[in-house]
PDB file of C-alpha atoms in Angstrom:
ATOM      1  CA  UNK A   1     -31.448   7.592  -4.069  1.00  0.00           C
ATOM      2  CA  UNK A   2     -27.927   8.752  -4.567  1.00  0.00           C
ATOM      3  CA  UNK A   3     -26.220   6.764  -1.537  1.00  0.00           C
ATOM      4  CA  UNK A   4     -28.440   3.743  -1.706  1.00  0.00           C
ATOM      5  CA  UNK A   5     -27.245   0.709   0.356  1.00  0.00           C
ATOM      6  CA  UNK A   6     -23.929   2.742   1.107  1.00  0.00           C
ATOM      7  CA  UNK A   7     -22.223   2.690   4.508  1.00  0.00           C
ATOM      8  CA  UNK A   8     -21.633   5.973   6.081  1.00  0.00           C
ATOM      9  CA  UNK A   9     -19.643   7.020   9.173  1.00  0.00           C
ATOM     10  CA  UNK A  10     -20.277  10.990  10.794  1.00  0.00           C
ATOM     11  CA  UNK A  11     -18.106  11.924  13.162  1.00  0.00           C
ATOM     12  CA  UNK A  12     -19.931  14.396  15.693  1.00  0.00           C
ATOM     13  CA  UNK A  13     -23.410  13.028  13.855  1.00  0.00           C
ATOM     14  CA  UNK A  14     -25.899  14.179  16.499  1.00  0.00           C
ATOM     15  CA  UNK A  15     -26.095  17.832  16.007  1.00  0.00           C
ATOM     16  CA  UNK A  16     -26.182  20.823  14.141  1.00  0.00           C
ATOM     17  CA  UNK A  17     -24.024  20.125  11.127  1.00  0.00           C
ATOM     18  CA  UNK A  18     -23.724  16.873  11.938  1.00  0.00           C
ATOM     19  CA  UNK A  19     -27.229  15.849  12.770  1.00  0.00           C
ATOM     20  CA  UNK A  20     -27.879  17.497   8.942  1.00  0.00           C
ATOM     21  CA  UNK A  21     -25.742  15.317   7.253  1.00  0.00           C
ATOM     22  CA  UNK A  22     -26.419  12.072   9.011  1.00  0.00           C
ATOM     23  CA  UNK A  23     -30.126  12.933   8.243  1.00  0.00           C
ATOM     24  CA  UNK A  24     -29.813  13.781   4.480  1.00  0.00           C
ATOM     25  CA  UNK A  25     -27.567  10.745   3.714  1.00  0.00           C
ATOM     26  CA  UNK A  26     -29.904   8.569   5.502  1.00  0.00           C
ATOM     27  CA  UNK A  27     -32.658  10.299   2.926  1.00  0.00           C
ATOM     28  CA  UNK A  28     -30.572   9.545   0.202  1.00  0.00           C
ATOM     29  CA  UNK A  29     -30.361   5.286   1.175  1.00  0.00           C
ATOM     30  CA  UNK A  30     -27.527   5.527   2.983  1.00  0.00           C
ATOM     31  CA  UNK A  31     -26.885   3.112   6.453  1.00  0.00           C
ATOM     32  CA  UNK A  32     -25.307   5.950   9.119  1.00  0.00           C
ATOM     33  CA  UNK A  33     -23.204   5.138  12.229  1.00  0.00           C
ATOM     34  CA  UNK A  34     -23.998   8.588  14.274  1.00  0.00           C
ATOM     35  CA  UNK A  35     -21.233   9.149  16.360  1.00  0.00           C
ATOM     36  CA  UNK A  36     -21.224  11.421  19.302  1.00  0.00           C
ATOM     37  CA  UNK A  37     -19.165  11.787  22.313  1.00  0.00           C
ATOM     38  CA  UNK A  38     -21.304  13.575  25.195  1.00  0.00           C
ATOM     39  CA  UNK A  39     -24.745  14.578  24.114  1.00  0.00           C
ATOM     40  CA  UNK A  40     -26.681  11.366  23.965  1.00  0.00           C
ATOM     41  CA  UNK A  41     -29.982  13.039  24.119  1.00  0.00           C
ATOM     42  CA  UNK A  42     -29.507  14.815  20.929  1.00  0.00           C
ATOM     43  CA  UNK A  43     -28.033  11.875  19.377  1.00  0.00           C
ATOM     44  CA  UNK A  44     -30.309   9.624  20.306  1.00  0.00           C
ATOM     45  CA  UNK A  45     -33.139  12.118  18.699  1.00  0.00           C
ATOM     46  CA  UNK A  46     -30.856  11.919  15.249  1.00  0.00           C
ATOM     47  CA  UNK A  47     -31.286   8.447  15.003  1.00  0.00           C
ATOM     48  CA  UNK A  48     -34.982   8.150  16.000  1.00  0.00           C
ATOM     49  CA  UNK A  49     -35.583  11.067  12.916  1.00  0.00           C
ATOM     50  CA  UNK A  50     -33.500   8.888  10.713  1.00  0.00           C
ATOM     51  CA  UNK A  51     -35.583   5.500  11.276  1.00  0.00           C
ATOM     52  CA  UNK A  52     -38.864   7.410  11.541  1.00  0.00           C
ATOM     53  CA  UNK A  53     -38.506   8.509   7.882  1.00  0.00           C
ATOM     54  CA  UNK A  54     -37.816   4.690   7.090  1.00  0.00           C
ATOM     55  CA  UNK A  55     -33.790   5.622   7.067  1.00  0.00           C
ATOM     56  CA  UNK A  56     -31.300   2.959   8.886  1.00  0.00           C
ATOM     57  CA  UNK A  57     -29.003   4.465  11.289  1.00  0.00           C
ATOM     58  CA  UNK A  58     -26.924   3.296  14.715  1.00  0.00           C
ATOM     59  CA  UNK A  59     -25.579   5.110  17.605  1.00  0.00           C
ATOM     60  CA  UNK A  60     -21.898   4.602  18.569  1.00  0.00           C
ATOM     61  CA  UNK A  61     -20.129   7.045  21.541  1.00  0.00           C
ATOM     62  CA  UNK A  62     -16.493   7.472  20.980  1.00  0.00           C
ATOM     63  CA  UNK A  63     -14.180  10.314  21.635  1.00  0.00           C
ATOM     64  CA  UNK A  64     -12.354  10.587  18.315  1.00  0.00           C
ATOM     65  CA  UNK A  65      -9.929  12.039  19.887  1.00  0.00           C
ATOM     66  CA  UNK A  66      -8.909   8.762  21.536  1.00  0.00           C
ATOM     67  CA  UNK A  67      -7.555   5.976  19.153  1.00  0.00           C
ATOM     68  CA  UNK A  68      -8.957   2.870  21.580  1.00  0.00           C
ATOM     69  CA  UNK A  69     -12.924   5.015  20.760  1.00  0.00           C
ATOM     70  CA  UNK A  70     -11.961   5.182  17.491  1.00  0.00           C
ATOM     71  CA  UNK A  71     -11.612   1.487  16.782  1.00  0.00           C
ATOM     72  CA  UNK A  72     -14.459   0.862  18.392  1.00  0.00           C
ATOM     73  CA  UNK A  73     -16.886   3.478  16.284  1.00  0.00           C
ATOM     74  CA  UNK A  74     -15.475   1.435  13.265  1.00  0.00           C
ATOM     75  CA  UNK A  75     -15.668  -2.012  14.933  1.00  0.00           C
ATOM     76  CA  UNK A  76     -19.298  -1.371  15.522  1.00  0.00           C
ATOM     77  CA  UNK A  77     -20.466  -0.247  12.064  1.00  0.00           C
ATOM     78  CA  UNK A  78     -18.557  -2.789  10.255  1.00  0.00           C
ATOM     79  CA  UNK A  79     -20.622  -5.684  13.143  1.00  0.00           C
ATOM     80  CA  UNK A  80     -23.605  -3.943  11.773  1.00  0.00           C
ATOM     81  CA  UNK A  81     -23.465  -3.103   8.567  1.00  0.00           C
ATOM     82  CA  UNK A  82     -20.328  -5.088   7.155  1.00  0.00           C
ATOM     83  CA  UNK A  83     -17.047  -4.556   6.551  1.00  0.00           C
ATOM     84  CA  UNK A  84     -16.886  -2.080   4.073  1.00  0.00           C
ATOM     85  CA  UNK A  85     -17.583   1.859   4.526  1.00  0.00           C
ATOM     86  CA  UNK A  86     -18.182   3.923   1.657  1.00  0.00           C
ATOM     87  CA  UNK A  87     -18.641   7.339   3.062  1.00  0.00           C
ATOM     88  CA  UNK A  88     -16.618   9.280   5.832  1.00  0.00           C
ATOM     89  CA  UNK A  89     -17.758  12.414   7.090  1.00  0.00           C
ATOM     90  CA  UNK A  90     -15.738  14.317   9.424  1.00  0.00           C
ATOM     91  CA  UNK A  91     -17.386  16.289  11.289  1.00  0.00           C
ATOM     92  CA  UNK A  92     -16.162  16.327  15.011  1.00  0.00           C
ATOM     93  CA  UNK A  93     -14.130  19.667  16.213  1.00  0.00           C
ATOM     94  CA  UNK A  94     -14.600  22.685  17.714  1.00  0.00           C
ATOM     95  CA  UNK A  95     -13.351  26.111  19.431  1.00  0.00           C
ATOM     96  CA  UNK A  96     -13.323  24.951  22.907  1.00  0.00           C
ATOM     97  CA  UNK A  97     -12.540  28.541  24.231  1.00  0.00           C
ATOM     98  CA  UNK A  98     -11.670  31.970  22.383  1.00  0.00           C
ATOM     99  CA  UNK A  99      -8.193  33.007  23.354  1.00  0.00           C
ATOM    100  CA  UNK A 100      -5.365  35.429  22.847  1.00  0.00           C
ATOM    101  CA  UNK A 101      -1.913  33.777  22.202  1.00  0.00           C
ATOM    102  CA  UNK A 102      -0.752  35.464  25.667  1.00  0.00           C
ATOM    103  CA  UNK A 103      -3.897  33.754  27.362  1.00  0.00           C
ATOM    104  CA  UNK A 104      -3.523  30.258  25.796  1.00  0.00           C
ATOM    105  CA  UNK A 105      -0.827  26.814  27.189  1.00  0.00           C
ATOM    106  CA  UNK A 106       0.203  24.169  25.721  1.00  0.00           C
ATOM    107  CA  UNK A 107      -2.745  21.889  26.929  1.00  0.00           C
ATOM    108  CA  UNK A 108      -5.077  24.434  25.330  1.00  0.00           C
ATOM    109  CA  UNK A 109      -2.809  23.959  22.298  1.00  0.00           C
ATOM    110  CA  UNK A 110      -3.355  20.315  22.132  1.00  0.00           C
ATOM    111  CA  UNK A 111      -6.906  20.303  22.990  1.00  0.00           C
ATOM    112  CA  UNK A 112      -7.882  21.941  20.302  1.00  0.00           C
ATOM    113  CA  UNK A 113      -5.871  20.408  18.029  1.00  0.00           C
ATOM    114  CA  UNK A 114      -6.760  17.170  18.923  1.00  0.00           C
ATOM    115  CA  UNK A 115     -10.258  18.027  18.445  1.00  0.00           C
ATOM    116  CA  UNK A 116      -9.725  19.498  14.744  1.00  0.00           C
ATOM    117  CA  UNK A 117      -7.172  17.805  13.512  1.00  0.00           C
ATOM    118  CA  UNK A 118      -6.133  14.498  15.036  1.00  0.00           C
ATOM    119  CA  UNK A 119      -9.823  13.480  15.337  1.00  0.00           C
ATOM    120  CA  UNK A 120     -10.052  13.328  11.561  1.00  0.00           C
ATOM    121  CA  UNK A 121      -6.697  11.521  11.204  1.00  0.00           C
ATOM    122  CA  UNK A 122      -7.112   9.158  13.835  1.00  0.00           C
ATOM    123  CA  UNK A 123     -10.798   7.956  12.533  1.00  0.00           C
ATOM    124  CA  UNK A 124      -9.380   8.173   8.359  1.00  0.00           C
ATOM    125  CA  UNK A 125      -6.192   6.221   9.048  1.00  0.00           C
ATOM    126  CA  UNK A 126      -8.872   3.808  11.319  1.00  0.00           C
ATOM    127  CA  UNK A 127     -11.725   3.442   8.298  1.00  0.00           C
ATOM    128  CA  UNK A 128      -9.189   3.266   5.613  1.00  0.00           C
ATOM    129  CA  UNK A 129      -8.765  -0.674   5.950  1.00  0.00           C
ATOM    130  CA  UNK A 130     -12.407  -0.164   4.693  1.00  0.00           C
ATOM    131  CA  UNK A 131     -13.025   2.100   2.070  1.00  0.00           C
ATOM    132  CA  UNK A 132     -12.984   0.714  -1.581  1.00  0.00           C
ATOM    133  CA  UNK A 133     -12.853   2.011  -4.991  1.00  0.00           C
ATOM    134  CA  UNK A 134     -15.682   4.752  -5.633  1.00  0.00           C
ATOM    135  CA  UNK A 135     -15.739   5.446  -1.756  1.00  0.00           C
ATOM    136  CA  UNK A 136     -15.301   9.118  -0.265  1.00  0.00           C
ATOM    137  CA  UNK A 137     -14.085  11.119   2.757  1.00  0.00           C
ATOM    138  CA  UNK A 138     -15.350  15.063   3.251  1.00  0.00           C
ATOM    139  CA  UNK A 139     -13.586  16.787   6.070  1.00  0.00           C
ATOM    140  CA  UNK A 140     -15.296  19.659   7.698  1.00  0.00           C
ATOM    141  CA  UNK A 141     -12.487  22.751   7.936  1.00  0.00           C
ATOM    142  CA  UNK A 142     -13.863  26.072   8.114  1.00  0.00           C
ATOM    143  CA  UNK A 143     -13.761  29.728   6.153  1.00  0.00           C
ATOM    144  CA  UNK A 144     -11.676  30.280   9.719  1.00  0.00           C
ATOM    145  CA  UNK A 145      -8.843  27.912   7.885  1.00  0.00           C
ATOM    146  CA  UNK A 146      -8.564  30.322   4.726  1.00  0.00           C
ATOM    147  CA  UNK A 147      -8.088  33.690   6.964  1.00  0.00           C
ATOM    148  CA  UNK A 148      -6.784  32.941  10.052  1.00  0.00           C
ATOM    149  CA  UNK A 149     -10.449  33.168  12.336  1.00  0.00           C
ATOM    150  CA  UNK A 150     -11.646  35.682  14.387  1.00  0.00           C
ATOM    151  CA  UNK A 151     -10.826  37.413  17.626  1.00  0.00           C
ATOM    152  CA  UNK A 152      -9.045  34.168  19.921  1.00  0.00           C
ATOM    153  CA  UNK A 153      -9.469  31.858  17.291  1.00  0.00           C
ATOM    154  CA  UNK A 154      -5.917  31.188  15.938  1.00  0.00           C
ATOM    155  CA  UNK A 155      -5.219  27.896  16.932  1.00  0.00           C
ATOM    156  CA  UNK A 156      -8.582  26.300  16.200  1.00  0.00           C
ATOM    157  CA  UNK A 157      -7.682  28.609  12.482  1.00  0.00           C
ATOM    158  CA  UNK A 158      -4.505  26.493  12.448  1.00  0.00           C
ATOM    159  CA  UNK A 159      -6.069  23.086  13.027  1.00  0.00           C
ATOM    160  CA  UNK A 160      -8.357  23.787  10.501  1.00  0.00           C
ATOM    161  CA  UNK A 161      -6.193  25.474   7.676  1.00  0.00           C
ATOM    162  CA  UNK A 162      -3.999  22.075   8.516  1.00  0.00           C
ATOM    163  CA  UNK A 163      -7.222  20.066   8.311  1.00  0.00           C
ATOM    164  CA  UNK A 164      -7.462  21.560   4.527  1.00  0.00           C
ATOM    165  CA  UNK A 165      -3.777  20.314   3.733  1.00  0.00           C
ATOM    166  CA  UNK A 166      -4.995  16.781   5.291  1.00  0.00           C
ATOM    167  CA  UNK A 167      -7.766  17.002   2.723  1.00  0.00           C
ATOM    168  CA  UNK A 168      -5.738  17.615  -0.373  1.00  0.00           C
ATOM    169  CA  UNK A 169      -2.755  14.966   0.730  1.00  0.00           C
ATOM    170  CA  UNK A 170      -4.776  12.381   1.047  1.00  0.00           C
ATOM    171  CA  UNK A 171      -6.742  13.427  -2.033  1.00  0.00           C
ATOM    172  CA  UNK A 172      -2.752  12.706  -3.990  1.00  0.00           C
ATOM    173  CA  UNK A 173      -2.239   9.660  -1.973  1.00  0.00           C
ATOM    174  CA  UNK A 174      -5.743   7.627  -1.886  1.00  0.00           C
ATOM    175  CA  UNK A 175      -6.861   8.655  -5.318  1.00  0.00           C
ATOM    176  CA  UNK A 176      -5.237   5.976  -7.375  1.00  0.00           C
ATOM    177  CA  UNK A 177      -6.675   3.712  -5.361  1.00  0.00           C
ATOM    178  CA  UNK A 178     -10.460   5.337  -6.219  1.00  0.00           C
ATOM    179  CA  UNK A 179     -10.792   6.737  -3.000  1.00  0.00           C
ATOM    180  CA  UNK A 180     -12.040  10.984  -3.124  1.00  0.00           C
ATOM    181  CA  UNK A 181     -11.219  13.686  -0.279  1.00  0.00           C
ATOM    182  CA  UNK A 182     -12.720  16.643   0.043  1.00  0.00           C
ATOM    183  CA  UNK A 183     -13.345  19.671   2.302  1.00  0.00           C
ATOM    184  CA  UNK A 184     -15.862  21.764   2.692  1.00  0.00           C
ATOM    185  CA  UNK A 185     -15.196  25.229   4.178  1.00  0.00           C
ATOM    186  CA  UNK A 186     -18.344  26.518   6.019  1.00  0.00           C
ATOM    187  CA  UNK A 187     -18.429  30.535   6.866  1.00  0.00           C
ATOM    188  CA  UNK A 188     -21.154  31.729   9.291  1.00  0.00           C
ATOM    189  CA  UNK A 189     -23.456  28.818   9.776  1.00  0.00           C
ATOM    190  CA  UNK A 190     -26.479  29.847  12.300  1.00  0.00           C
ATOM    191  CA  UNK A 191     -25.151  26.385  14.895  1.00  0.00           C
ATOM    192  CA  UNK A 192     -24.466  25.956  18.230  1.00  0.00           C
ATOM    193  CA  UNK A 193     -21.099  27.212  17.544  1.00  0.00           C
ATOM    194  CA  UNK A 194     -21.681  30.693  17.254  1.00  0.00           C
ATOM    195  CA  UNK A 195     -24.766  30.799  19.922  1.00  0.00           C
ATOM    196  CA  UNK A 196     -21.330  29.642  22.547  1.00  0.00           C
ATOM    197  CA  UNK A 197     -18.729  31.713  20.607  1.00  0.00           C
ATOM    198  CA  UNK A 198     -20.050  34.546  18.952  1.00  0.00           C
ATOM    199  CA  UNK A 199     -21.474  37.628  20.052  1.00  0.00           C
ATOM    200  CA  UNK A 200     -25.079  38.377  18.476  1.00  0.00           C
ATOM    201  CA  UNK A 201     -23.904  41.388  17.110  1.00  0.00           C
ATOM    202  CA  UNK A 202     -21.075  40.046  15.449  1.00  0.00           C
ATOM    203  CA  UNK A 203     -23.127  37.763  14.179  1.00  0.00           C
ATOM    204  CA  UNK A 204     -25.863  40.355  12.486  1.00  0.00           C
ATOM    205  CA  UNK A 205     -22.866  42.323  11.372  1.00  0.00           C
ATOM    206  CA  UNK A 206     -20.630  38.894   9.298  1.00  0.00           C
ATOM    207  CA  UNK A 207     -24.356  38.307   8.076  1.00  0.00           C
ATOM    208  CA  UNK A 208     -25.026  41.975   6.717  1.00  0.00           C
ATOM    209  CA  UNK A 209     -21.621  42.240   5.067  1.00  0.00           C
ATOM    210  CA  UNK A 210     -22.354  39.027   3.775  1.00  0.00           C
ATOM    211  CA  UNK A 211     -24.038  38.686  -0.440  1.00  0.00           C
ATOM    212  CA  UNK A 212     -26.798  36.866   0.610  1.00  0.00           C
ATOM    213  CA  UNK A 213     -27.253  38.824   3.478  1.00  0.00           C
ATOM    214  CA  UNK A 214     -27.700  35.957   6.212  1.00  0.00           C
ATOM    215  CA  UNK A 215     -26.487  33.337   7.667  1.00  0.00           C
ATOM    216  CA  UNK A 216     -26.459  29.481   6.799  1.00  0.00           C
ATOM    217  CA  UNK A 217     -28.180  26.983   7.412  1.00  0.00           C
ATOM    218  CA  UNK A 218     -26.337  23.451   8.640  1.00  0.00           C
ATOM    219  CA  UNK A 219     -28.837  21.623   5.740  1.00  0.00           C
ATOM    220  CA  UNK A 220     -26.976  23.898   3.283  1.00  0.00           C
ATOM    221  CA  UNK A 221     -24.039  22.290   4.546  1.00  0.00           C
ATOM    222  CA  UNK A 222     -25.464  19.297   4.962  1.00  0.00           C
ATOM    223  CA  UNK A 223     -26.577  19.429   1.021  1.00  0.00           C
ATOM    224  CA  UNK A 224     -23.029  19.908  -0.087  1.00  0.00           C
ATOM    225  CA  UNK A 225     -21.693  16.903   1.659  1.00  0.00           C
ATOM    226  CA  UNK A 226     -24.481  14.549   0.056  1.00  0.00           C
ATOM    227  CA  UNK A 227     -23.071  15.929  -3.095  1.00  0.00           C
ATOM    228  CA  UNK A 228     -19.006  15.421  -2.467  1.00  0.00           C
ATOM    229  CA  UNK A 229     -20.232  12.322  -0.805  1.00  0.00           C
ATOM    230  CA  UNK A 230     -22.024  10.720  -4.463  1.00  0.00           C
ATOM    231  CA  UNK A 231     -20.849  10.245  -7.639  1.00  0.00           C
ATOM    232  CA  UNK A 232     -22.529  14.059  -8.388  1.00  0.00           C
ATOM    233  CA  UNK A 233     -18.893  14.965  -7.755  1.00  0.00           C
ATOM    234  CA  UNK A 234     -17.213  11.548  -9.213  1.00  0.00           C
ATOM    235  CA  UNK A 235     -14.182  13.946 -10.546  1.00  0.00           C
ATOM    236  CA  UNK A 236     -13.724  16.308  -7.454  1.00  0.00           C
ATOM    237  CA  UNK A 237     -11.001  15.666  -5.480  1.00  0.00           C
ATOM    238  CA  UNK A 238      -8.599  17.302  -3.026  1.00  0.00           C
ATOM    239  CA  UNK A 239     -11.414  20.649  -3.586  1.00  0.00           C
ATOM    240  CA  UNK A 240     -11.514  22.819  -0.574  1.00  0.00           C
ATOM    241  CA  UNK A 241     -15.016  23.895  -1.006  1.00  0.00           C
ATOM    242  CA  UNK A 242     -16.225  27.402   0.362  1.00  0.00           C
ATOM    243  CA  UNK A 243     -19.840  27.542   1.534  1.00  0.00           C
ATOM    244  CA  UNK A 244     -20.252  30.883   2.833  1.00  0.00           C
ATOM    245  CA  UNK A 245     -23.132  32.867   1.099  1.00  0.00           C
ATOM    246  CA  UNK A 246     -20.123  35.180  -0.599  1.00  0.00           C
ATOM    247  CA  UNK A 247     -18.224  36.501   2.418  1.00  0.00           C
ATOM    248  CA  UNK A 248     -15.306  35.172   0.995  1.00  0.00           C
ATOM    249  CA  UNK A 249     -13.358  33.740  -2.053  1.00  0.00           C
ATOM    250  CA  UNK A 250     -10.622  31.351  -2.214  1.00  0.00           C
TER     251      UNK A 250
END
């Protein structure tokens, strides 16, 4: 197994892209933290999956949004598993609303923002007392962060193209020190997401103009993490990684 005995944290763990990942490093020996911040049920169901295919995982709420939740995720997966993490996945963020610049305030602004962005800075700068030589952090950011979103998307666009500058900062600064960052950059994923904010459609038509001629799957996703996450990728750093069946090209 690639991630054998190695710690790893997923932000947003309990569904969709998140409940992927949480599940496929688990398959691949690693010891998850699941974190969620609402949907317990769902959670709850990620972890059960996880130990009923023999896979070690724990479920920690925590707005990761909030720094006082944020030290507590990491305070409870270093109590169970130890003090050191090895993987960070951050998966937390979303949309919140679709909006035109003349419909959005400032609190809108921050909320989605805070979400995208200072979610993932808050938990890295949190773990980072943590991670060791050979260990890794993959940021979700989104095709959305490469050209600007669609229709009432441009601020969750701009948390996410900054999320991808994140990725390849930290990738200068924490690589002599062994550490990897990485990004992947999903396009139409068939999630929860786009069942809230996209029209069906809009949806048929991304998937049709698409190469592959459909949509994602969040285990395609999840796939690509296990392999930024393990020494598969051991010198990839600061990558923004597209995952979008050919829609676009960075």
């Amino acid at each position: 197994m690639k991630l054998k005995d190695k710690v790893a944290i997923v932000t947003g763990g309990g569904r969709d892209i998140g409940k992927s990942v949480s599940l496929q490093l688990a398959a691949e020996g690693a010891r998850v933290a699941v974190n969620y911040r609402s949907d317990a049920g769902a959670a709850r169901a990620t972890v059960a999956e996880i130990e009923a295919a023999g896979g070690t995982a724990i479920l920690v709420q925590a707005d990761v949004t909030r720094p006082e939740q944020v030290s507590r995720l990491v305070d409870e997966t270093t109590a169970a598993f130890g003090q050191r993490v090895d993987v960070l996945v951050n998966v937390a963020g979303g949309m919140v609303a679709r909006k035109s610049l003349a419909e959005m305030d400032e609190a809108f602004f921050d909320q989605v923002m805070e979400l995208n962005l200072k979610s993932a800075f808050l938990v890295t700068k949190a773990v980072l007392p943590h991670l060791g030589e050979g260990s890794t952090i993959v940021n979700l950011s989104s095709l959305a962060g490469r050209d600007g979103g669609g229709p009432g998307a441009s601020i969750y666009a701009t948390a996410k193209g900054a999320l991808m500058t994140f990725t390849r900062s930290l990738a200068k600064e924490l690589g002599p020190r062994g550490i990897r960052v990485n990004a992947l950059c999903p396009g139409l994923i068939g999630t929860s997401f786009h069942d809230t904010f996209s029209k069906p459609e809009g949806r048929k038509a991304v998937a049709g103009n698409t190469p592959l001629r459909r949509e994602g799957h969040p285990d395609e996703v999840a796939s690509a993490v296990v392999f930024l996450a393990s020494g598969d990728s051991s010198f990839l750093t600061g990558v923004n990684m597209d995952i979008n069946g050919g829609l676009a090209f960075s």
